[in-house]
XYZ file of C-alpha atoms in Angstrom:
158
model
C 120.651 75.350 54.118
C 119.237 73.508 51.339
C 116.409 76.546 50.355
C 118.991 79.110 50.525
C 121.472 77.007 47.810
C 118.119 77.236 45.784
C 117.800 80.843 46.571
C 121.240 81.355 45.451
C 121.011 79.631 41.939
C 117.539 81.169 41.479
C 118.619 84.645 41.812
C 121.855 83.671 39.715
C 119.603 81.889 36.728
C 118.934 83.454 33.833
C 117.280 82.212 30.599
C 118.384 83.766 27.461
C 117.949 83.443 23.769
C 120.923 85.498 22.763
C 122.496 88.895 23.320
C 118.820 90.472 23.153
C 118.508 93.039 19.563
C 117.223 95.841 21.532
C 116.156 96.097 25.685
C 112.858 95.013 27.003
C 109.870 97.447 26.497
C 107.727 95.720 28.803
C 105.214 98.250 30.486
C 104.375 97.014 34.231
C 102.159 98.800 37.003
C 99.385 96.865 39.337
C 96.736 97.510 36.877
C 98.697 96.470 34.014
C 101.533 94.737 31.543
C 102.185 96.027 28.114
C 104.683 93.726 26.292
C 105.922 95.798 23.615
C 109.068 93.421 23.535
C 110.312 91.370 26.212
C 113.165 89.111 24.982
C 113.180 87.222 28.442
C 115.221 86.851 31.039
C 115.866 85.341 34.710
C 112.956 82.958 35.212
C 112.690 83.721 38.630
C 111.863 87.717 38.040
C 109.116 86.873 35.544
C 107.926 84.158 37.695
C 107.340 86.722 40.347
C 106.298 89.117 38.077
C 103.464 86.802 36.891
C 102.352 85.844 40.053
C 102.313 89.668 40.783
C 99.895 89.709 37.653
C 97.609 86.796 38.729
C 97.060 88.476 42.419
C 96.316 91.774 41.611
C 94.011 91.123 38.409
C 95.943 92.865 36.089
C 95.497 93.094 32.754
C 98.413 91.694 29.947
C 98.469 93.469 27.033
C 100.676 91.614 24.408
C 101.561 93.919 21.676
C 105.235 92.324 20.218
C 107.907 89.769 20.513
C 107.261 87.640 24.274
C 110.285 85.491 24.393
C 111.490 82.791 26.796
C 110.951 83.797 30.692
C 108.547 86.562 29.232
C 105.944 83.702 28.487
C 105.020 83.038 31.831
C 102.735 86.148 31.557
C 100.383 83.866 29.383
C 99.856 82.243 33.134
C 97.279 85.204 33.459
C 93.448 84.450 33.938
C 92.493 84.763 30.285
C 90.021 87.235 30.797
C 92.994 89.400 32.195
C 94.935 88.611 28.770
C 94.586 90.387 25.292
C 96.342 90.566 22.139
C 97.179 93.453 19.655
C 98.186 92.293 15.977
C 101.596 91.100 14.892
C 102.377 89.831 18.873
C 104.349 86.416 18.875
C 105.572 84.519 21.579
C 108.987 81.985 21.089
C 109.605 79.810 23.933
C 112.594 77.086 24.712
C 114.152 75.116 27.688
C 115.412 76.937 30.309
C 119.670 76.827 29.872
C 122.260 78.550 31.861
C 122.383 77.074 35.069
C 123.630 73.599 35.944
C 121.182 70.686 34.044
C 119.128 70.020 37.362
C 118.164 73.541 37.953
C 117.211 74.217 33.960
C 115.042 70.855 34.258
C 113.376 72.447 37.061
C 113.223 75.665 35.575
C 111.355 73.995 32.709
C 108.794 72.177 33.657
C 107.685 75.347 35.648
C 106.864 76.980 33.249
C 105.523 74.683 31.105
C 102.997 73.375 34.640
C 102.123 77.398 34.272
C 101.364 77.613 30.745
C 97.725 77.249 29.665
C 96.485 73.833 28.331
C 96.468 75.269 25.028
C 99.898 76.683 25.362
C 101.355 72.857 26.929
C 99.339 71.224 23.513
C 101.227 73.318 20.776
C 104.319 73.017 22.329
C 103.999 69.145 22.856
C 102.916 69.268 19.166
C 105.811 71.127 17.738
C 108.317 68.961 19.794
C 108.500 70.131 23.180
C 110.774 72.416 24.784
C 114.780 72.345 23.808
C 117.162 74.218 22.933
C 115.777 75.178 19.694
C 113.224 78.128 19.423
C 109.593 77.347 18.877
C 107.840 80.496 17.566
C 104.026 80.992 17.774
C 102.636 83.609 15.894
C 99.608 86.135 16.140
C 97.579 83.890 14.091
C 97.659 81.132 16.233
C 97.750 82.805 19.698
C 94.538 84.655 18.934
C 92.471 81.709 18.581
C 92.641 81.689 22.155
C 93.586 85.196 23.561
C 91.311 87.708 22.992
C 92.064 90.829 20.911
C 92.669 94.048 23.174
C 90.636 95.861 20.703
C 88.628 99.205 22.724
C 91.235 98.566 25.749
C 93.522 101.462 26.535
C 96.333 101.610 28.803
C 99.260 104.184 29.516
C 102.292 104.140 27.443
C 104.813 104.411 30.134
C 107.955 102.776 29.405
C 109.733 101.089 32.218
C 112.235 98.199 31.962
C 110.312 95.222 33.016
């Protein structure tokens, strides 16, 4: 009874930063993820949609604004992740749901997160309810660039 409550709230949580400026351009088939702009969403889609990632060895291609939910794609292998100028990534606590869930919510993805990832956000003040942005400069000290990689441009909401 207990796992289906869970179920329940999971599939009702969302995590939002906003009324989003324009919709998610995020790019999604088995071989790859372009993130054009993905301003985030229901932790529980991106979760899966990560762990989709992760299985099948796709390839992330982040190439704008990764917000919120949309960070758990930096849980990809790092030699499956690659960065195109001017991408930036803001993350927060998980809000929304009632405080037990958004706790949990949390510190998921923050365990997913890379160890570089879990050290800037520790060192900016951890996760709250105010936005922490990280820019291209930083991220590509540690994501490589996607530079010779091509991919389709399909658009599909993602």
């Amino acid at each position: 009874m207990r796992s289906h409550l869970l179920a329940a709230l999971a599939a009702c949580f969302t995590l939002a930063v906003g009324v989003p400026a324009e919709a998610d351009r995020v790019t999604f088939n088995r071989d790859y993820v372009i993130v054009a702009s993905g301003n985030g969403g229901s932790v529980i889609d991106y979760a899966r949609r990560a762990s989709q990632v992760r299985a099948t060895g796709a390839t992330v291609q982040f190439s704008g604004r990764c917000q919120s939910a949309c960070t758990l794609y930096l849980s990809a292998p790092r030699q499956n992740v690659c960065l195109m100028p001017g991408a930036s990534f803001t993350f927060h606590a998980a809000y929304g749901s009632n405080p037990d869930f958004n706790r949990w919510a949390t510190n998921y993805m923050l365990d997913r997160y890379p160890s570089w990832v879990q050290a800037w956000i520790a060192a900016h003040g951890g996760l709250s309810r105010r936005l922490l942005r990280m820019d291209y400069s930083y991220a590509s000290r540690f994501i490589p660039t996607c530079e010779g990689r091509r991919y389709a441009a399909a658009d599909i909401r993602g």
